mmCIF file of C-alpha atoms in Angstrom:
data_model
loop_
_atom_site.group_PDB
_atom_site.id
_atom_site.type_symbol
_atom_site.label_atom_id
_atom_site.label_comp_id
_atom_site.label_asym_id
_atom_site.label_seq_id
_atom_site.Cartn_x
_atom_site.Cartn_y
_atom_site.Cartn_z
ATOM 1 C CA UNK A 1 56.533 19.324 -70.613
ATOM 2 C CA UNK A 2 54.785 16.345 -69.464
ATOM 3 C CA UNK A 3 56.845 13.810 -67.343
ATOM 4 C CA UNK A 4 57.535 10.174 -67.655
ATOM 5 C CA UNK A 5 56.159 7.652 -65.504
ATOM 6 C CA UNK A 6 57.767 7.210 -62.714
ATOM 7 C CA UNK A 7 57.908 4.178 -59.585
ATOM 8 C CA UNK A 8 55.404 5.185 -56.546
ATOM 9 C CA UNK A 9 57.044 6.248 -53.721
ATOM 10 C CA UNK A 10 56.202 4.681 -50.137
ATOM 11 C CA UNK A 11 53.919 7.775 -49.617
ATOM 12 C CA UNK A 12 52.402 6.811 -52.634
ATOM 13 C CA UNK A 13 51.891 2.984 -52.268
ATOM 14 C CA UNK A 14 50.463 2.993 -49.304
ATOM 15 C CA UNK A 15 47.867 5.155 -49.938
ATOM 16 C CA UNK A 16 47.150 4.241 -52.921
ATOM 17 C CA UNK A 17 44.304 1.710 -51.718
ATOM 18 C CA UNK A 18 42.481 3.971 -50.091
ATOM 19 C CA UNK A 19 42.264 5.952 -53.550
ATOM 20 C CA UNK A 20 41.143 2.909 -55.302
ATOM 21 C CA UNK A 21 38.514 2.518 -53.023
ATOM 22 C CA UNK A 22 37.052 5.678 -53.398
ATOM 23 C CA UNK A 23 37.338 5.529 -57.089
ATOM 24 C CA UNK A 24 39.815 8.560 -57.181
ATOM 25 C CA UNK A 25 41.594 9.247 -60.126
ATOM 26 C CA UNK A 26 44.923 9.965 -57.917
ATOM 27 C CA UNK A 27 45.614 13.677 -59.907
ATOM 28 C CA UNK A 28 49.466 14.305 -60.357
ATOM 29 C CA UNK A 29 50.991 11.075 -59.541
ATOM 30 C CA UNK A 30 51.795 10.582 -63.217
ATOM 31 C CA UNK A 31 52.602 12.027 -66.260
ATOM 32 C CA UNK A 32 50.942 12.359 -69.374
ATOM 33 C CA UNK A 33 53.248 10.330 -71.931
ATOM 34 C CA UNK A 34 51.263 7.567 -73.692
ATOM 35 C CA UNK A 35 52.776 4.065 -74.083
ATOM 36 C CA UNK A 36 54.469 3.443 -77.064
ATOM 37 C CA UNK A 37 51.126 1.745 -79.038
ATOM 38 C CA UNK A 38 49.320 4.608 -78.730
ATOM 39 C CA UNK A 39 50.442 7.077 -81.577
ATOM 40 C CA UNK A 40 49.813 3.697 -84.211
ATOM 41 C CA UNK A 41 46.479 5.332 -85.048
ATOM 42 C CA UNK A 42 45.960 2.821 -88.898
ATOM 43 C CA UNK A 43 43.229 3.699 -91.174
ATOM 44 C CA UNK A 44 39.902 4.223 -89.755
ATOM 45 C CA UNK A 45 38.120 0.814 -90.379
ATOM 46 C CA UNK A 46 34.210 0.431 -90.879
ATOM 47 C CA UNK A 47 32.726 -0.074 -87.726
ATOM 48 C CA UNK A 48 34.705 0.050 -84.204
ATOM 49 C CA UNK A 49 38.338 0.019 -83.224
ATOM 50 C CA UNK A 50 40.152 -2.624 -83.212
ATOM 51 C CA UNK A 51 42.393 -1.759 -80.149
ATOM 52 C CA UNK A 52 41.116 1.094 -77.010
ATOM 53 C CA UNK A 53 44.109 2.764 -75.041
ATOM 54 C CA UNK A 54 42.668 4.543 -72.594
ATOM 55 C CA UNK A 55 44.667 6.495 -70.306
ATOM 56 C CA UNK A 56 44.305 8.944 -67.155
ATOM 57 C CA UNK A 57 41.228 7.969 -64.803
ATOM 58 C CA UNK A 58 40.093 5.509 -62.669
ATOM 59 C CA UNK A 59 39.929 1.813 -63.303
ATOM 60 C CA UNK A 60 36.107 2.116 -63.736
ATOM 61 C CA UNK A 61 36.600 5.440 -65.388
ATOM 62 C CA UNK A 62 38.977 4.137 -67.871
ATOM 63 C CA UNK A 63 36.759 1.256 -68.550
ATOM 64 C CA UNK A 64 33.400 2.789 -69.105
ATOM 65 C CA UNK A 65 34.803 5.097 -71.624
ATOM 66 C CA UNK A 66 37.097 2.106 -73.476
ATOM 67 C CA UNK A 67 34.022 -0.121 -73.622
ATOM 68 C CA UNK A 68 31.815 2.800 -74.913
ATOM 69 C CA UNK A 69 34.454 3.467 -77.969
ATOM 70 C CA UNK A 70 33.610 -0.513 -78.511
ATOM 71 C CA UNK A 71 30.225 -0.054 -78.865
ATOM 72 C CA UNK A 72 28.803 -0.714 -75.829
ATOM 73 C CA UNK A 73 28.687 -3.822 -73.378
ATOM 74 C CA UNK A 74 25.481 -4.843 -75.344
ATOM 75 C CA UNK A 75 27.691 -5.718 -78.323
ATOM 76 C CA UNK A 76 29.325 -8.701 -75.886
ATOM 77 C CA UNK A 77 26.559 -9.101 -73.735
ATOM 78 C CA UNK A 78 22.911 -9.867 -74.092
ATOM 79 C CA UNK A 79 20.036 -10.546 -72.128
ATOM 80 C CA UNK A 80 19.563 -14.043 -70.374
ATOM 81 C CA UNK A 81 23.345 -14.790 -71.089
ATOM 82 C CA UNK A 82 26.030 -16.041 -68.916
ATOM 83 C CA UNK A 83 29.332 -14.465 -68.682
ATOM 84 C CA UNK A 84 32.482 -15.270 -66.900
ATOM 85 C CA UNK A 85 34.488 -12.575 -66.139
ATOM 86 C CA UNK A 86 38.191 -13.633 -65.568
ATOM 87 C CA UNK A 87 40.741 -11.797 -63.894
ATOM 88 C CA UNK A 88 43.901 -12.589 -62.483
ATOM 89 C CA UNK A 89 43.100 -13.590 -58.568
ATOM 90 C CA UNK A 90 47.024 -15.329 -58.432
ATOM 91 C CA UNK A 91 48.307 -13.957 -55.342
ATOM 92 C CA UNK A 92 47.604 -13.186 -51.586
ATOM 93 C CA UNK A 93 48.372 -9.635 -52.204
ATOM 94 C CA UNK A 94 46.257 -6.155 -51.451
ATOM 95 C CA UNK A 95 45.274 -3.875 -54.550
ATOM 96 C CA UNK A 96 47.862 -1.533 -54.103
ATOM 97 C CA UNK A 97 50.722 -4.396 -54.699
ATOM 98 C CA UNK A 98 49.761 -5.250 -58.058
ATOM 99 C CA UNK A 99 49.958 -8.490 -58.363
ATOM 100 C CA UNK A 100 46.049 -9.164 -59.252
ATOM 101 C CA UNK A 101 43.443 -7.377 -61.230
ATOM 102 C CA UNK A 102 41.862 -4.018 -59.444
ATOM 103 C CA UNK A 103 39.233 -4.716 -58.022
ATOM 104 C CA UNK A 104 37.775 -1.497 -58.691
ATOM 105 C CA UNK A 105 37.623 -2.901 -62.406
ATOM 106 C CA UNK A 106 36.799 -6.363 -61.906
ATOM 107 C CA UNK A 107 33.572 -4.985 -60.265
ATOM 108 C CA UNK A 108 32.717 -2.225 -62.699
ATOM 109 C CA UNK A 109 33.094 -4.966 -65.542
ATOM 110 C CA UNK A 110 30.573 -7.278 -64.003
ATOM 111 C CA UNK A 111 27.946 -4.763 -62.831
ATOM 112 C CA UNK A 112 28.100 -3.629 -66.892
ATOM 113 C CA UNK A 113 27.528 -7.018 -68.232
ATOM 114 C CA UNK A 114 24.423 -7.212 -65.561
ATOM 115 C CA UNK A 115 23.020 -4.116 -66.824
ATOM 116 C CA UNK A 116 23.288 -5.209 -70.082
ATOM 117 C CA UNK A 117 21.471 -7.865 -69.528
ATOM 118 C CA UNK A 118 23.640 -11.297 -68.163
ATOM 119 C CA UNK A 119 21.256 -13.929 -66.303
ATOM 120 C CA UNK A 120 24.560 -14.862 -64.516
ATOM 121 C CA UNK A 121 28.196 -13.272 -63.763
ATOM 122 C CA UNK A 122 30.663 -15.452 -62.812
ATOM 123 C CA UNK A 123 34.225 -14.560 -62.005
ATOM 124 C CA UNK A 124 37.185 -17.179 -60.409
ATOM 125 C CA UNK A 125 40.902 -17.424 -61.175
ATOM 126 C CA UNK A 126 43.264 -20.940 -59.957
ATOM 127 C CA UNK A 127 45.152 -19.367 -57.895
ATOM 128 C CA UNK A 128 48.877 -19.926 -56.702
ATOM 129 C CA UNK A 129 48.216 -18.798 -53.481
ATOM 130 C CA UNK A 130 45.398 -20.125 -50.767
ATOM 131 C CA UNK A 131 42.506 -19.362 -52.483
ATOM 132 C CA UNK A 132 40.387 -17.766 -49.920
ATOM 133 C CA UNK A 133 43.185 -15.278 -49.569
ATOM 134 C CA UNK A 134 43.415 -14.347 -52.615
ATOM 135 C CA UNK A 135 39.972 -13.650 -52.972
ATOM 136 C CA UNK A 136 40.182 -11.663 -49.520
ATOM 137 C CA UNK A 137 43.239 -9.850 -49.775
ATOM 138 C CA UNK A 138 42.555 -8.610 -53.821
ATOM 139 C CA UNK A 139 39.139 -7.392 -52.728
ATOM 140 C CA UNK A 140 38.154 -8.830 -55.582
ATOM 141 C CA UNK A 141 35.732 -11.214 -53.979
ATOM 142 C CA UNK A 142 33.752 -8.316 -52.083
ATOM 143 C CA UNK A 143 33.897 -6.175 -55.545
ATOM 144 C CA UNK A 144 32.223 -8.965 -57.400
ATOM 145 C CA UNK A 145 29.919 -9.745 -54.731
ATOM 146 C CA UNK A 146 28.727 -6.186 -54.041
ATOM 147 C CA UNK A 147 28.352 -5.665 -58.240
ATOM 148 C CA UNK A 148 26.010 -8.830 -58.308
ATOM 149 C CA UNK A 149 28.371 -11.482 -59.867
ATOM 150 C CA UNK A 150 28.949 -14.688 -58.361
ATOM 151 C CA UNK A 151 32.485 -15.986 -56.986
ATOM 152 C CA UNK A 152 33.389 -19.396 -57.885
ATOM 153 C CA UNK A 153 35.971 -21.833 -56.893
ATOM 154 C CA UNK A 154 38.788 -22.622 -58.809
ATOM 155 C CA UNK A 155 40.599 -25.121 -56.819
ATOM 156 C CA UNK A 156 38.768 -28.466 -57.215
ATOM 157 C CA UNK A 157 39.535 -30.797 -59.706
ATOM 158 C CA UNK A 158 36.217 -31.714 -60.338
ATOM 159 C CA UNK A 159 35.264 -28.345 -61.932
ATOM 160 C CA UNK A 160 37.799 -29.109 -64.802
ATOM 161 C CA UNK A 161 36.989 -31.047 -68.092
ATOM 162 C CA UNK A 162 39.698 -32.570 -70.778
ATOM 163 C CA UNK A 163 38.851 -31.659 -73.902
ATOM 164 C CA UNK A 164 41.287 -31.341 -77.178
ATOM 165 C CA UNK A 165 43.563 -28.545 -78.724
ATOM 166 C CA UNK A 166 42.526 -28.316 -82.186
ATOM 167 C CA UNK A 167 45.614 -27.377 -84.744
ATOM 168 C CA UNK A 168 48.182 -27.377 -81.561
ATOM 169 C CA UNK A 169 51.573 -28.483 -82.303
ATOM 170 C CA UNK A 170 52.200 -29.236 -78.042
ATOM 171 C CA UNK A 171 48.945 -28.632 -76.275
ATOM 172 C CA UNK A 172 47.284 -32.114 -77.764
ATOM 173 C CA UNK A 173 44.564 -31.759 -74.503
ATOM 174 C CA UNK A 174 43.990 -29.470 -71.704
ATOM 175 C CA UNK A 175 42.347 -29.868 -68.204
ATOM 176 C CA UNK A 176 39.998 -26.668 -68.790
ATOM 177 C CA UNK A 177 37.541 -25.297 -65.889
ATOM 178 C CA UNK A 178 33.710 -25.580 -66.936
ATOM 179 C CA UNK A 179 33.021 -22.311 -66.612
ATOM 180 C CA UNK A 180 35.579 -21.311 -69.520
ATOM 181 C CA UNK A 181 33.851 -23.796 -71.701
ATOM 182 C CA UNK A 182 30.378 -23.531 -70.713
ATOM 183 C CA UNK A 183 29.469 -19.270 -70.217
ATOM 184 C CA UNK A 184 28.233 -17.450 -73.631
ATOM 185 C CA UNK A 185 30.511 -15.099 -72.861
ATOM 186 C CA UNK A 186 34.460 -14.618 -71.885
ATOM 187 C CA UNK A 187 35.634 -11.393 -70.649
ATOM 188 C CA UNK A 188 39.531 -11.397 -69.963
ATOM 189 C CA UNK A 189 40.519 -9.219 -67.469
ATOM 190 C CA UNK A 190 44.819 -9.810 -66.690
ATOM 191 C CA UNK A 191 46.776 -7.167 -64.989
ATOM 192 C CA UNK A 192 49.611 -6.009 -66.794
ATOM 193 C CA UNK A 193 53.302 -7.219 -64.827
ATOM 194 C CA UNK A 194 56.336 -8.545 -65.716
ATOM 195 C CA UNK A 195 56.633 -12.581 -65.172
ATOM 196 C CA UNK A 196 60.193 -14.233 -64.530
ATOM 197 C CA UNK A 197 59.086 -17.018 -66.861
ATOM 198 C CA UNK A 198 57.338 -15.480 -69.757
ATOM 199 C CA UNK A 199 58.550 -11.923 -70.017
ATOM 200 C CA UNK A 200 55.298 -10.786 -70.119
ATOM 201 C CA UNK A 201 52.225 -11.561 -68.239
ATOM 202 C CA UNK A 202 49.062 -9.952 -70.188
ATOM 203 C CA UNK A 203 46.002 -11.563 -71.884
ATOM 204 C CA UNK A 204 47.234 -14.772 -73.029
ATOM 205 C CA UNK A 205 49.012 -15.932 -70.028
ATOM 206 C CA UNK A 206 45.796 -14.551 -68.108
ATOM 207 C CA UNK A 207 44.251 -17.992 -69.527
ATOM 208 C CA UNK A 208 46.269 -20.504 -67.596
ATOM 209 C CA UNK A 209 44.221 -19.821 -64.753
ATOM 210 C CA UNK A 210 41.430 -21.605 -66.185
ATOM 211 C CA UNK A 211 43.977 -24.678 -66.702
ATOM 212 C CA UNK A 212 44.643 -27.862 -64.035
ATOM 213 C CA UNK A 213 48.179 -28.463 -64.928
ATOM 214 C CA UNK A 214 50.365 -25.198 -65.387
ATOM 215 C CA UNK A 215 53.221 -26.936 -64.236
ATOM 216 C CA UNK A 216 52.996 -29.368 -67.133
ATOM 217 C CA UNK A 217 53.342 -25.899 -69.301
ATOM 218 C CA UNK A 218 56.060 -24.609 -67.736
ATOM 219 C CA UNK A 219 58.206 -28.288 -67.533
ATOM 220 C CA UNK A 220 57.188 -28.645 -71.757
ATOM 221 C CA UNK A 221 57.321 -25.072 -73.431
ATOM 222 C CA UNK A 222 55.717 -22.128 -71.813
ATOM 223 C CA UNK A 223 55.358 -20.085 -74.930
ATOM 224 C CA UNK A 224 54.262 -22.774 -76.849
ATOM 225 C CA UNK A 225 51.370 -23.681 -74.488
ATOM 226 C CA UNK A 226 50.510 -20.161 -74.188
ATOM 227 C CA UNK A 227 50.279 -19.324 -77.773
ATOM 228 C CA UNK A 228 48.154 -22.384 -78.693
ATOM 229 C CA UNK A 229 45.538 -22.647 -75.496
ATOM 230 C CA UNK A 230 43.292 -19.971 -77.581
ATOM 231 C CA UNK A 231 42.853 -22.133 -80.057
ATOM 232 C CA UNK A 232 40.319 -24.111 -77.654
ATOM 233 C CA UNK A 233 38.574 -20.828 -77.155
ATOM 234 C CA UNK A 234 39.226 -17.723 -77.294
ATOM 235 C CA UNK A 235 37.997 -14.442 -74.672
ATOM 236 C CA UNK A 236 35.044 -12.373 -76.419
ATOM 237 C CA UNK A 237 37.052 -9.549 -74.903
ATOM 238 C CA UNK A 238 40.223 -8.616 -73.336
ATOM 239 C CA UNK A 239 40.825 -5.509 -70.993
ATOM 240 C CA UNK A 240 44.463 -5.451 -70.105
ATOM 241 C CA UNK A 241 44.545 -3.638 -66.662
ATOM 242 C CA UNK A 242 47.638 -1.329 -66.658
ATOM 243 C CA UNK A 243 46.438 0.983 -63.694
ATOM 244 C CA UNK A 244 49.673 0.055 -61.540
ATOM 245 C CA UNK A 245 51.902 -2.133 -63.481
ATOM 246 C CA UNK A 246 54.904 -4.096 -61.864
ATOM 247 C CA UNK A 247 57.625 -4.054 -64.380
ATOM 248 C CA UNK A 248 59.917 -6.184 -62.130
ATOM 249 C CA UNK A 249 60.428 -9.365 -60.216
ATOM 250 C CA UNK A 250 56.942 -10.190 -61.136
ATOM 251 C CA UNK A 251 54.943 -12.126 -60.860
ATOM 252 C CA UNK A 252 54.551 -11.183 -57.528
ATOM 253 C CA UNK A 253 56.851 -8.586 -56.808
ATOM 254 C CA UNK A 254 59.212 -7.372 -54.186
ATOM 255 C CA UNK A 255 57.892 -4.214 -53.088
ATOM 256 C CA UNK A 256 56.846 -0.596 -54.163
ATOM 257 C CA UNK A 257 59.918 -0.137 -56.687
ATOM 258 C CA UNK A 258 58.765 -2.696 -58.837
ATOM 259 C CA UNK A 259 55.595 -0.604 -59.663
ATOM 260 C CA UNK A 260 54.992 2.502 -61.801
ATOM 261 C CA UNK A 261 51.528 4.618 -62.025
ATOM 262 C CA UNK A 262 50.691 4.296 -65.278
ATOM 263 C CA UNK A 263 46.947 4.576 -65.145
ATOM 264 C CA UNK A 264 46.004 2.835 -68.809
ATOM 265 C CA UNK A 265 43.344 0.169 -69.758
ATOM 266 C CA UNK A 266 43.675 -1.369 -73.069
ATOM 267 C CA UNK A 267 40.352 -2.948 -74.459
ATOM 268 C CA UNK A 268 40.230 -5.678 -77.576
ATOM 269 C CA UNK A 269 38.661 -8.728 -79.136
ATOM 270 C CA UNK A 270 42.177 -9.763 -80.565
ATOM 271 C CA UNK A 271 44.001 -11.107 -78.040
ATOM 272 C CA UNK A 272 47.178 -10.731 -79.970
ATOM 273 C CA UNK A 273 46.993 -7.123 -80.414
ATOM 274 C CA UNK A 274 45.984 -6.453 -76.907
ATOM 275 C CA UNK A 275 49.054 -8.597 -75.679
ATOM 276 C CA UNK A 276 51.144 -6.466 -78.684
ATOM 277 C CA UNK A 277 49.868 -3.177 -77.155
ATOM 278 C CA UNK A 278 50.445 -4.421 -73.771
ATOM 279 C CA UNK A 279 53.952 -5.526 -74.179
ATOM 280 C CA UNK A 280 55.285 -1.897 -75.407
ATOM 281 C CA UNK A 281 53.032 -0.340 -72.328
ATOM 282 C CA UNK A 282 55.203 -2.549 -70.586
ATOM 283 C CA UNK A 283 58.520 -1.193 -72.127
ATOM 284 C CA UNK A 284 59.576 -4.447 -74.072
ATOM 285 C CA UNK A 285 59.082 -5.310 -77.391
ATOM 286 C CA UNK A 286 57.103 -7.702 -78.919
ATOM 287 C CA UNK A 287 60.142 -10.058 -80.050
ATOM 288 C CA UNK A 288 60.803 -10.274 -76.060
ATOM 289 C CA UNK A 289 57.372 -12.152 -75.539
ATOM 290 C CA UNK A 290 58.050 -15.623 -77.569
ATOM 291 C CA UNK A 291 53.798 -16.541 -77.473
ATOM 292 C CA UNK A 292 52.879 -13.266 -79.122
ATOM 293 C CA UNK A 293 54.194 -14.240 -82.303
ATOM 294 C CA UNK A 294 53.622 -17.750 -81.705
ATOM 295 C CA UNK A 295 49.816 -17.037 -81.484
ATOM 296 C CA UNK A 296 49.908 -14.522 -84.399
ATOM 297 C CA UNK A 297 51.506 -17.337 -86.319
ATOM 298 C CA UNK A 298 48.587 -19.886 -85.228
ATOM 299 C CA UNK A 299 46.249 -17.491 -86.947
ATOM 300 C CA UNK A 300 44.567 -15.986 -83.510
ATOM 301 C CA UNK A 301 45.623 -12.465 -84.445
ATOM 302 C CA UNK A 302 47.615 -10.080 -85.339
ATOM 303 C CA UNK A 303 50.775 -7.689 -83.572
ATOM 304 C CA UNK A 304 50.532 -5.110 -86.403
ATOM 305 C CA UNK A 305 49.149 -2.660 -84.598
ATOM 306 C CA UNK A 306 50.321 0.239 -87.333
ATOM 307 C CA UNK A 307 47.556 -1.619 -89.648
ATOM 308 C CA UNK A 308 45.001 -1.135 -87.141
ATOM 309 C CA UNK A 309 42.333 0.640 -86.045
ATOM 310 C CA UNK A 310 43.420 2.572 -83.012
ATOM 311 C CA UNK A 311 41.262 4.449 -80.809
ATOM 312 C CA UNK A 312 42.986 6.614 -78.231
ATOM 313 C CA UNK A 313 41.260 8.050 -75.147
ATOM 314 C CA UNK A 314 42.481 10.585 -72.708
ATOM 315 C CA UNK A 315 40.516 11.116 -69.787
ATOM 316 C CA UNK A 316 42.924 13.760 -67.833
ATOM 317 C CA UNK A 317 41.448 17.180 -66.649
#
């Protein structure tokens, strides 16, 4: 009878970086139940899935099979084009915490899009924390570097344009870094956790690292900001990482009781659906995470997940 997931224990946590590193798929530390999304299987639509769940291996594992079911990196990437590849670098905290992207899948992501063909790979996040930590302490910055990407700062002004919110009700303009506005191609990459703020932190909210002023958000309507900054752009692709998810006191947790194994990647183009699929992973539902329907509303996707395609991977022994 497969088991539930279940919070890592302090054996666990700590060495779970060392797994990581070595690309293990840490056998036995959860069970097989799949998040909540995953049975909505819709009618099989021509072409590819709308929505990957993948579930069961490795960050890199999980994400070579989900972006196989999607056709390929080649469908999002081609040759001489520049991609920025944007995970969530918030927080001065090691892999094993949680609190930013794995590294292990930040990397594999950007030595794909190279093989498929990107002149350039870049990957930065604003962080809350000093940035040079950040970028230390995730190991994202060695990751990127040893997968042929480039890092990039995202802590001087100067880097950041103004440039309007078509259709937005609140967002009028938007202090937006170049690199959001500039590359071919965006590849979202959030980590799944738990905010104190927003419910929810998943794709969407993923994109205020590219802002200036996320206080301004925050003081003014932090749903409302979140659901219309899309409408400037929105990702070419979103992989919601939901290897260790904190479902607690994030965004950057306590300790190793706000965690649970859960050892999932979702993969989408909608980045309502991936933030719908991403919110029941999570164990809330999407009426708990105001910008989901906000968004969906604003015409940059859709939450009904039952009407989609659905592809389901498992990748367990």
């Amino acid at each position: 009878m497969p088991s539930e997931p279940r919070p890592l224990t302090r054996k666990e946590f700590v060495g779970m970086l060392g797994c990581l590193a070595a690309g293990s798929a840490a056998a036995g530390l959860l069970g097989r139940a799949a998040p909540a999304w995953a049975a909505a299987q819709g009618s099989p639509a021509k072409g590819w899935p709308d929505l990957v769940g993948v579930k069961d291996g490795s960050p890199a594992q999980m994400f070579d099979a989900g972006i196989k079911a999607l056709g390929g990196m080649g469908r999002f990437v081609q040759k001489g084009r520049t991609v920025l590849v944007k995970p969530n670098i918030g927080w001065a905290k090691t892999p094993n915490e949680a609190a930013c992207t794995n590294p292990e899948l930040v990397g594999c992501i950007v030595a794909s899009a190279r093989r498929a063909g990107a002149r350039k790979v870049f990957v930065f996040d604003h962080s809350v924390d000093l940035e040079e930590e950040c970028h230390r302490l995730s190991g994202i910055a060695d990751a990127v570097k040893a997968a042929g990407g480039e890092m990039r700062r995202g802590d001087d002004r100067s880097d950041y344009r103004k440039v309007p919110v078509p259709g937005a009700g609140l967002l009028k303009e938007v202090e937006v870094h170049g690199l959001y506005l500039d590359c071919d191609v965006v590849i979202n990459v959030p980590v799944l956790k738990s905010h104190g703020g927003a419910n929810m932190t998943a794709a969407m909210k993923n994109l205020m690292g590219v802002v200036w002023d996320r206080g301004w958000w925050h003081r003014h309507g932090l749903h409302q900001a979140i659901a219309e900054f899309p409408l400037v752009r929105k990702p070419d692709l979103n992989v919601v990482d939901a290897f260790i998810v904190m479902v607690k006191n994030g965004p950057r947790g306590l300790g190793t009781e706000d965690l649970l194994l859960k050892k999932t990647l979702i993969l989408s183009q909608d980045i309502v659906l991936a933030d719908t699929a991403a919110v029941k992973t999570l164990g809330l539902k999407p009426s708990q995470v105001a910008h989901i329907g906000l968004a969906e509303g604003l015409g940059l996707g859709s939450s009904d997940i039952d009407k989609k395609a659905v592809k389901r991977i498992s990748l367990a022994a």
